[in-house]
PDB file of C-alpha atoms in Angstrom:
ATOM      1  CA  MET A 149       5.785 -49.679  56.685  1.00 46.00           C
ATOM      2  CA  GLY A 150       3.586 -47.044  57.672  1.00 48.00           C
ATOM      3  CA  SER A 151       6.084 -44.420  56.172  1.00 48.00           C
ATOM      4  CA  HIS A 152       5.774 -46.326  52.611  1.00 51.00           C
ATOM      5  CA  GLY A 153       2.257 -46.071  52.983  1.00 51.00           C
ATOM      6  CA  ALA A 154       1.963 -42.376  53.833  1.00 51.00           C
ATOM      7  CA  LEU A 155       4.301 -41.738  50.502  1.00 57.00           C
ATOM      8  CA  SER A 156       2.254 -43.863  48.529  1.00 75.00           C
ATOM      9  CA  PRO A 157      -0.600 -41.322  47.673  1.00 80.00           C
ATOM     10  CA  ALA A 158       1.807 -38.404  47.196  1.00 77.00           C
ATOM     11  CA  TRP A 159       3.885 -40.566  44.744  1.00 83.00           C
ATOM     12  CA  LYS A 160       0.582 -41.651  43.081  1.00 83.00           C
ATOM     13  CA  ALA A 161      -0.640 -38.061  42.515  1.00 83.00           C
ATOM     14  CA  LEU A 162       2.765 -37.066  41.046  1.00 81.00           C
ATOM     15  CA  ALA A 163       2.741 -40.020  38.608  1.00 84.00           C
ATOM     16  CA  THR A 164      -0.867 -39.012  37.493  1.00 86.00           C
ATOM     17  CA  ARG A 165       0.351 -35.529  36.872  1.00 86.00           C
ATOM     18  CA  TRP A 166       3.310 -36.918  34.719  1.00 88.00           C
ATOM     19  CA  GLN A 167       0.886 -39.180  32.733  1.00 89.00           C
ATOM     20  CA  ARG A 168      -1.670 -36.403  32.132  1.00 89.00           C
ATOM     21  CA  GLY A 169       1.319 -34.121  30.810  1.00 89.00           C
ATOM     22  CA  LEU A 170       2.689 -36.838  28.761  1.00 90.00           C
ATOM     23  CA  ALA A 171      -0.694 -37.406  27.403  1.00 91.00           C
ATOM     24  CA  GLY A 172      -1.176 -33.861  26.403  1.00 90.00           C
ATOM     25  CA  LEU A 173       2.231 -33.571  25.016  1.00 89.00           C
ATOM     26  CA  ALA A 174       1.290 -36.612  22.582  1.00 90.00           C
ATOM     27  CA  ALA A 175      -1.942 -35.119  21.733  1.00 91.00           C
ATOM     28  CA  PHE A 176      -0.419 -32.060  20.675  1.00 88.00           C
ATOM     29  CA  LEU A 177       2.248 -33.618  18.409  1.00 87.00           C
ATOM     30  CA  LEU A 178      -0.445 -36.035  16.913  1.00 89.00           C
ATOM     31  CA  LEU A 179      -2.640 -32.889  16.190  1.00 87.00           C
ATOM     32  CA  ALA A 180       0.422 -31.265  14.606  1.00 83.00           C
ATOM     33  CA  GLN A 181       1.074 -34.134  12.648  1.00 85.00           C
ATOM     34  CA  LEU A 182      -2.354 -34.456  11.357  1.00 87.00           C
ATOM     35  CA  LEU A 183      -2.604 -30.971  10.323  1.00 83.00           C
ATOM     36  CA  GLY A 184       0.698 -30.896   8.555  1.00 82.00           C
ATOM     37  CA  SER A 185       0.063 -33.974   6.642  1.00 84.00           C
ATOM     38  CA  SER A 186      -3.544 -33.094   5.562  1.00 84.00           C
ATOM     39  CA  GLY A 187      -2.419 -29.814   4.351  1.00 80.00           C
ATOM     40  CA  VAL A 188      -4.386 -27.807   6.598  1.00 81.00           C
ATOM     41  CA  LEU A 189      -1.361 -25.861   7.835  1.00 79.00           C
ATOM     42  CA  SER A 190       1.804 -25.246   5.596  1.00 81.00           C
ATOM     43  CA  ARG A 191       4.568 -27.159   6.584  1.00 78.00           C
ATOM     44  CA  SER A 192       6.837 -23.825   6.363  1.00 79.00           C
ATOM     45  CA  VAL A 193       4.584 -22.591   9.377  1.00 78.00           C
ATOM     46  CA  LEU A 194       4.124 -25.926  11.538  1.00 77.00           C
ATOM     47  CA  PRO A 195       6.659 -28.460  10.309  1.00 82.00           C
ATOM     48  CA  LEU A 196       5.512 -31.917  10.933  1.00 83.00           C
ATOM     49  CA  ALA A 197       6.078 -33.480  14.242  1.00 83.00           C
ATOM     50  CA  SER A 198       7.927 -36.540  13.017  1.00 85.00           C
ATOM     51  CA  THR A 199      10.329 -34.068  11.205  1.00 85.00           C
ATOM     52  CA  VAL A 200      10.984 -32.025  14.463  1.00 84.00           C
ATOM     53  CA  LEU A 201      11.399 -35.243  16.526  1.00 86.00           C
ATOM     54  CA  ALA A 202      13.865 -36.590  13.758  1.00 87.00           C
ATOM     55  CA  ARG A 203      16.024 -33.245  13.880  1.00 86.00           C
ATOM     56  CA  ALA A 204      16.121 -33.325  17.435  1.00 84.00           C
ATOM     57  CA  ALA A 205      17.131 -36.954  17.946  1.00 85.00           C
ATOM     58  CA  GLY A 206      19.880 -36.174  15.363  1.00 84.00           C
ATOM     59  CA  LEU A 207      21.091 -32.965  17.338  1.00 84.00           C
ATOM     60  CA  VAL A 208      21.894 -35.374  20.327  1.00 84.00           C
ATOM     61  CA  SER A 209      25.004 -36.914  18.396  1.00 84.00           C
ATOM     62  CA  ASN A 210      25.856 -33.519  16.637  1.00 86.00           C
ATOM     63  CA  PRO A 211      29.297 -32.521  18.276  1.00 87.00           C
ATOM     64  CA  GLN A 212      28.557 -28.789  17.226  1.00 86.00           C
ATOM     65  CA  PHE A 213      25.139 -28.905  19.190  1.00 84.00           C
ATOM     66  CA  LEU A 214      26.776 -30.306  22.153  1.00 86.00           C
ATOM     67  CA  THR A 215      29.410 -27.628  22.406  1.00 88.00           C
ATOM     68  CA  ASP A 216      26.953 -24.841  21.926  1.00 84.00           C
ATOM     69  CA  LEU A 217      24.749 -26.564  24.509  1.00 86.00           C
ATOM     70  CA  ALA A 218      27.710 -26.622  27.008  1.00 88.00           C
ATOM     71  CA  ALA A 219      28.433 -22.887  26.326  1.00 87.00           C
ATOM     72  CA  THR A 220      25.003 -21.981  27.008  1.00 88.00           C
ATOM     73  CA  LEU A 221      24.574 -23.962  30.053  1.00 90.00           C
ATOM     74  CA  GLU A 222      28.033 -22.607  31.404  1.00 91.00           C
ATOM     75  CA  ALA A 223      26.833 -19.100  31.022  1.00 91.00           C
ATOM     76  CA  TRP A 224      23.341 -19.853  32.384  1.00 93.00           C
ATOM     77  CA  ALA A 225      24.910 -21.326  35.695  1.00 94.00           C
ATOM     78  CA  ALA A 226      27.557 -18.404  36.085  1.00 95.00           C
ATOM     79  CA  GLY A 227      25.022 -15.721  35.415  1.00 95.00           C
ATOM     80  CA  LEU A 228      22.288 -17.351  37.778  1.00 95.00           C
ATOM     81  CA  GLY A 229      24.964 -17.899  40.493  1.00 96.00           C
ATOM     82  CA  ILE A 230      26.278 -14.243  40.484  1.00 96.00           C
ATOM     83  CA  ALA A 231      22.598 -12.950  40.382  1.00 96.00           C
ATOM     84  CA  VAL A 232      21.651 -15.044  43.506  1.00 96.00           C
ATOM     85  CA  ALA A 233      25.010 -14.249  45.220  1.00 96.00           C
ATOM     86  CA  VAL A 234      24.343 -10.401  44.773  1.00 95.00           C
ATOM     87  CA  ALA A 235      20.388 -10.263  45.023  1.00 95.00           C
ATOM     88  CA  VAL A 236      19.999 -12.120  48.147  1.00 94.00           C
ATOM     89  CA  PRO A 237      22.065  -9.977  50.384  1.00 93.00           C
ATOM     90  CA  CYS A 238      20.935  -6.694  48.579  1.00 94.00           C
ATOM     91  CA  GLY A 239      17.323  -7.858  49.344  1.00 93.00           C
ATOM     92  CA  LEU A 240      18.166  -8.546  52.784  1.00 91.00           C
ATOM     93  CA  ILE A 241      19.418  -5.003  53.227  1.00 91.00           C
ATOM     94  CA  LEU A 242      16.695  -3.254  51.601  1.00 92.00           C
ATOM     95  CA  GLY A 243      14.061  -5.256  53.344  1.00 89.00           C
ATOM     96  CA  ASN A 244      15.466  -4.740  56.523  1.00 87.00           C
ATOM     97  CA  VAL A 245      16.926  -0.901  56.362  1.00 87.00           C
ATOM     98  CA  PRO A 246      13.825   1.187  55.404  1.00 87.00           C
ATOM     99  CA  GLY A 247      16.095   4.215  54.662  1.00 90.00           C
ATOM    100  CA  VAL A 248      18.299   2.317  52.110  1.00 91.00           C
ATOM    101  CA  ARG A 249      15.122   1.000  50.544  1.00 90.00           C
ATOM    102  CA  SER A 250      13.697   4.396  50.236  1.00 90.00           C
ATOM    103  CA  ALA A 251      16.830   5.851  48.967  1.00 92.00           C
ATOM    104  CA  THR A 252      17.115   3.115  46.173  1.00 91.00           C
ATOM    105  CA  ARG A 253      13.575   2.672  45.345  1.00 91.00           C
ATOM    106  CA  ALA A 254      13.647   5.312  42.364  1.00 92.00           C
ATOM    107  CA  LEU A 255      16.913   3.626  40.954  1.00 91.00           C
ATOM    108  CA  VAL A 256      15.355  -0.048  41.211  1.00 90.00           C
ATOM    109  CA  GLU A 257      12.271   1.026  39.393  1.00 91.00           C
ATOM    110  CA  LEU A 258      14.061   2.712  36.817  1.00 91.00           C
ATOM    111  CA  LEU A 259      16.401  -0.204  35.959  1.00 90.00           C
ATOM    112  CA  ARG A 260      14.043  -3.054  36.709  1.00 90.00           C
ATOM    113  CA  PRO A 261      11.891  -2.791  33.648  1.00 90.00           C
ATOM    114  CA  ILE A 262      14.748  -2.518  31.136  1.00 90.00           C
ATOM    115  CA  PRO A 263      15.141  -5.826  29.191  1.00 89.00           C
ATOM    116  CA  ALA A 264      18.525  -7.375  29.084  1.00 89.00           C
ATOM    117  CA  VAL A 265      18.552  -7.752  25.257  1.00 86.00           C
ATOM    118  CA  VAL A 266      18.589  -3.967  25.174  1.00 89.00           C
ATOM    119  CA  LEU A 267      21.473  -3.538  26.918  1.00 90.00           C
ATOM    120  CA  ILE A 268      23.517  -5.943  24.582  1.00 88.00           C
ATOM    121  CA  PRO A 269      24.978  -3.264  22.277  1.00 88.00           C
ATOM    122  CA  LEU A 270      26.087  -1.295  25.548  1.00 90.00           C
ATOM    123  CA  VAL A 271      27.525  -4.407  27.190  1.00 90.00           C
ATOM    124  CA  ALA A 272      29.489  -5.691  23.869  1.00 87.00           C
ATOM    125  CA  LEU A 273      31.019  -2.236  23.674  1.00 88.00           C
ATOM    126  CA  LEU A 274      32.272  -2.340  27.449  1.00 89.00           C
ATOM    127  CA  LEU A 275      33.285  -5.927  27.835  1.00 87.00           C
ATOM    128  CA  GLY A 276      33.420  -7.251  24.264  1.00 84.00           C
ATOM    129  CA  PRO A 277      31.348 -10.230  22.867  1.00 82.00           C
ATOM    130  CA  GLY A 278      32.055 -13.367  24.677  1.00 84.00           C
ATOM    131  CA  LEU A 279      31.405 -15.239  27.890  1.00 88.00           C
ATOM    132  CA  ARG A 280      31.797 -12.095  30.000  1.00 90.00           C
ATOM    133  CA  MET A 281      28.968 -10.353  28.128  1.00 91.00           C
ATOM    134  CA  ASN A 282      26.690 -13.157  28.285  1.00 91.00           C
ATOM    135  CA  VAL A 283      27.053 -13.674  32.079  1.00 93.00           C
ATOM    136  CA  THR A 284      26.764 -10.041  32.732  1.00 94.00           C
ATOM    137  CA  LEU A 285      23.363  -9.620  30.761  1.00 94.00           C
ATOM    138  CA  ILE A 286      22.175 -13.037  32.396  1.00 94.00           C
ATOM    139  CA  ALA A 287      22.989 -12.021  36.102  1.00 95.00           C
ATOM    140  CA  TYR A 288      21.371  -8.622  35.317  1.00 95.00           C
ATOM    141  CA  ALA A 289      18.202 -10.355  34.034  1.00 95.00           C
ATOM    142  CA  ALA A 290      18.108 -12.921  36.860  1.00 95.00           C
ATOM    143  CA  ALA A 291      18.542 -10.591  39.763  1.00 95.00           C
ATOM    144  CA  TRP A 292      15.620  -8.938  39.665  1.00 95.00           C
ATOM    145  CA  PRO A 293      13.259 -11.997  40.440  1.00 95.00           C
ATOM    146  CA  VAL A 294      15.591 -13.023  43.364  1.00 96.00           C
ATOM    147  CA  LEU A 295      15.849  -9.416  44.695  1.00 95.00           C
ATOM    148  CA  LEU A 296      12.286  -8.572  44.750  1.00 94.00           C
ATOM    149  CA  ASN A 297      11.129 -11.955  46.205  1.00 95.00           C
ATOM    150  CA  THR A 298      13.470 -11.648  48.919  1.00 94.00           C
ATOM    151  CA  ILE A 299      12.307  -7.994  49.653  1.00 93.00           C
ATOM    152  CA  TYR A 300       8.589  -9.542  49.593  1.00 92.00           C
ATOM    153  CA  GLY A 301       9.304 -12.278  51.963  1.00 92.00           C
ATOM    154  CA  LEU A 302      11.056 -10.021  54.426  1.00 90.00           C
ATOM    155  CA  ASP A 303       7.881  -7.858  54.215  1.00 89.00           C
ATOM    156  CA  ASP A 304       5.911 -10.920  55.185  1.00 87.00           C
ATOM    157  CA  VAL A 305       8.181 -11.638  58.316  1.00 86.00           C
ATOM    158  CA  ASP A 306       5.991 -11.548  61.655  1.00 84.00           C
ATOM    159  CA  PRO A 307       7.147  -8.381  63.342  1.00 84.00           C
ATOM    160  CA  MET A 308       6.288  -9.849  66.725  1.00 87.00           C
ATOM    161  CA  ALA A 309       8.988 -12.228  66.205  1.00 84.00           C
ATOM    162  CA  LYS A 310      11.311  -9.770  65.403  1.00 82.00           C
ATOM    163  CA  GLU A 311      10.572  -7.781  68.499  1.00 84.00           C
ATOM    164  CA  THR A 312      10.819 -10.802  70.746  1.00 86.00           C
ATOM    165  CA  LEU A 313      14.235 -11.551  69.584  1.00 82.00           C
ATOM    166  CA  ARG A 314      15.233  -7.845  70.063  1.00 82.00           C
ATOM    167  CA  ALA A 315      13.699  -8.042  73.448  1.00 85.00           C
ATOM    168  CA  PHE A 316      15.978 -10.588  74.491  1.00 84.00           C
ATOM    169  CA  GLY A 317      19.036  -8.886  73.496  1.00 84.00           C
ATOM    170  CA  PHE A 318      19.767 -10.091  70.056  1.00 84.00           C
ATOM    171  CA  GLY A 319      21.057  -7.863  67.538  1.00 83.00           C
ATOM    172  CA  ARG A 320      19.829  -6.964  64.047  1.00 81.00           C
ATOM    173  CA  ILE A 321      22.223  -9.447  62.490  1.00 84.00           C
ATOM    174  CA  ALA A 322      21.013 -12.321  64.779  1.00 85.00           C
ATOM    175  CA  VAL A 323      17.514 -11.284  63.936  1.00 84.00           C
ATOM    176  CA  ILE A 324      17.957 -11.536  60.167  1.00 82.00           C
ATOM    177  CA  ARG A 325      19.955 -14.788  60.347  1.00 84.00           C
ATOM    178  CA  ARG A 326      17.337 -16.512  63.109  1.00 86.00           C
ATOM    179  CA  VAL A 327      14.166 -14.937  61.866  1.00 87.00           C
ATOM    180  CA  CYS A 328      14.070 -12.936  58.651  1.00 87.00           C
ATOM    181  CA  LEU A 329      16.275 -15.270  56.680  1.00 88.00           C
ATOM    182  CA  PRO A 330      14.460 -18.483  57.328  1.00 88.00           C
ATOM    183  CA  SER A 331      10.801 -16.873  56.979  1.00 88.00           C
ATOM    184  CA  ALA A 332      11.964 -15.403  53.499  1.00 90.00           C
ATOM    185  CA  ALA A 333      13.246 -18.715  52.535  1.00 92.00           C
ATOM    186  CA  PRO A 334      10.299 -19.601  50.480  1.00 93.00           C
ATOM    187  CA  PHE A 335      10.100 -16.461  48.683  1.00 94.00           C
ATOM    188  CA  ILE A 336      13.841 -16.473  48.042  1.00 94.00           C
ATOM    189  CA  VAL A 337      13.568 -20.135  46.746  1.00 95.00           C
ATOM    190  CA  THR A 338      10.683 -19.083  44.324  1.00 95.00           C
ATOM    191  CA  GLY A 339      12.658 -15.978  43.147  1.00 95.00           C
ATOM    192  CA  ILE A 340      15.615 -18.622  42.082  1.00 96.00           C
ATOM    193  CA  ARG A 341      13.225 -20.725  40.337  1.00 95.00           C
ATOM    194  CA  LEU A 342      11.592 -17.838  38.277  1.00 95.00           C
ATOM    195  CA  ALA A 343      15.367 -16.356  37.745  1.00 95.00           C
ATOM    196  CA  SER A 344      16.754 -19.745  36.278  1.00 95.00           C
ATOM    197  CA  SER A 345      13.745 -19.633  33.651  1.00 94.00           C
ATOM    198  CA  VAL A 346      14.652 -15.954  33.015  1.00 94.00           C
ATOM    199  CA  ALA A 347      18.300 -17.035  32.789  1.00 94.00           C
ATOM    200  CA  ILE A 348      17.990 -19.587  30.097  1.00 93.00           C
ATOM    201  CA  VAL A 349      15.770 -17.671  27.891  1.00 92.00           C
ATOM    202  CA  VAL A 350      18.304 -14.733  27.992  1.00 92.00           C
ATOM    203  CA  SER A 351      21.006 -17.029  27.400  1.00 89.00           C
ATOM    204  CA  ILE A 352      19.367 -18.255  24.300  1.00 88.00           C
ATOM    205  CA  GLY A 353      18.305 -15.039  23.244  1.00 87.00           C
ATOM    206  CA  ILE A 354      21.707 -13.318  23.296  1.00 86.00           C
ATOM    207  CA  GLY A 355      23.005 -16.071  21.180  1.00 81.00           C
ATOM    208  CA  VAL A 356      20.164 -15.571  18.793  1.00 83.00           C
ATOM    209  CA  VAL A 357      20.678 -11.700  18.462  1.00 82.00           C
ATOM    210  CA  THR A 358      24.538 -11.696  18.380  1.00 76.00           C
ATOM    211  CA  GLY A 359      24.960 -14.793  16.449  1.00 67.00           C
ATOM    212  CA  ARG A 360      23.063 -13.635  13.339  1.00 44.00           C
ATOM    213  CA  ILE A 361      24.769 -12.679  10.308  1.00 37.00           C
ATOM    214  CA  ASP A 362      22.555 -10.446   7.857  1.00 35.00           C
ATOM    215  CA  GLY A 363      19.588 -11.552   9.771  1.00 33.00           C
ATOM    216  CA  HIS A 364      20.057 -15.483   8.658  1.00 33.00           C
ATOM    217  CA  GLY A 365      22.526 -16.853  11.168  1.00 33.00           C
ATOM    218  CA  SER A 366      20.072 -18.521  13.223  1.00 40.00           C
ATOM    219  CA  VAL A 367      17.813 -19.901  10.422  1.00 37.00           C
ATOM    220  CA  PRO A 368      17.794 -23.737  10.684  1.00 42.00           C
ATOM    221  CA  SER A 369      19.579 -25.492   7.412  1.00 39.00           C
ATOM    222  CA  SER A 370      16.754 -26.570   5.354  1.00 40.00           C
ATOM    223  CA  PRO A 371      16.160 -27.668   1.952  1.00 41.00           C
ATOM    224  CA  THR A 372      13.183 -25.425   1.737  1.00 41.00           C
ATOM    225  CA  LEU A 373      15.455 -22.545   1.760  1.00 41.00           C
ATOM    226  CA  SER A 374      15.745 -20.477  -1.402  1.00 40.00           C
ATOM    227  CA  PRO A 375      19.117 -20.883  -3.262  1.00 42.00           C
ATOM    228  CA  SER A 376      20.125 -17.204  -2.926  1.00 43.00           C
ATOM    229  CA  ARG A 377      19.469 -17.429   1.051  1.00 42.00           C
ATOM    230  CA  ARG A 378      21.555 -20.578   0.991  1.00 45.00           C
ATOM    231  CA  THR A 379      24.436 -18.847  -0.777  1.00 44.00           C
ATOM    232  CA  ARG A 380      24.447 -16.049   1.674  1.00 44.00           C
ATOM    233  CA  GLN A 381      24.431 -18.605   4.438  1.00 44.00           C
ATOM    234  CA  SER A 382      27.449 -20.180   3.145  1.00 44.00           C
ATOM    235  CA  SER A 383      29.479 -17.265   2.008  1.00 46.00           C
ATOM    236  CA  SER A 384      29.012 -15.558   5.632  1.00 43.00           C
ATOM    237  CA  PRO A 385      31.483 -16.190   8.102  1.00 44.00           C
ATOM    238  CA  ARG A 386      30.418 -18.417  10.893  1.00 43.00           C
ATOM    239  CA  ARG A 387      30.404 -17.004  14.207  1.00 42.00           C
ATOM    240  CA  SER A 388      29.970 -19.143  17.566  1.00 42.00           C
ATOM    241  CA  GLY A 389      27.070 -18.931  19.623  1.00 48.00           C
ATOM    242  CA  PRO A 390      24.801 -20.661  22.098  1.00 47.00           C
ATOM    243  CA  VAL A 391      22.500 -23.420  21.262  1.00 49.00           C
ATOM    244  CA  CYS A 392      20.866 -21.501  18.447  1.00 46.00           C
ATOM    245  CA  SER A 393      23.926 -21.743  16.380  1.00 43.00           C
ATOM    246  CA  ALA A 394      23.563 -25.361  16.013  1.00 43.00           C
ATOM    247  CA  TRP A 395      20.554 -24.950  13.745  1.00 42.00           C
ATOM    248  CA  ARG A 396      22.378 -23.284  11.152  1.00 42.00           C
TER     249      ARG A 396
END
């Protein structure tokens, strides 16, 4: 009984946050609907919220959308898994071996700012378009948050704890396993959370860039399209892509 009472305030706080979030979302949708209906904003700039919700509800039963969604999530999960599997061990090495960290600092600082989308032509030439290219770019983009947060977490480990274990005869691997990794775990989890967002953005972005044909491949099918644009879309060969292709 006491445990339920202790959890009650936490659950109430969580429910309150959800209620406020849903209220804010409902207020935004209502405002968008009013602005579009009154003509303050053009519907070509901001579609009516009712139109957007109806279109989203229709996509749930669209087989092509579900197929594209599955392909996007597959690439996202594979890329994120590879990024975590590579970045965490590399971060442990860089965070615990100062010589390796100093030797690779210039390379890390050179590669880290390069966006994954910029590498699409190069990776497409090397691997060809498809799942391998998507997973490679997603893993590249998602690895940096995990790698850097792992290093930051190891920098935050108490040196006294490491020295204490060394004084008792523990080796470097044992110190990493017993002290460094548990202490850095919150940082690593934060890096994975950030990387998951980066990975899904990159996964969809790759589909937007590589799935376009003459710049119109990701334009939603809409009666407001001009006849010439509709003709170009219908005559262009369709290329499969992630979620964005369902809007064509």
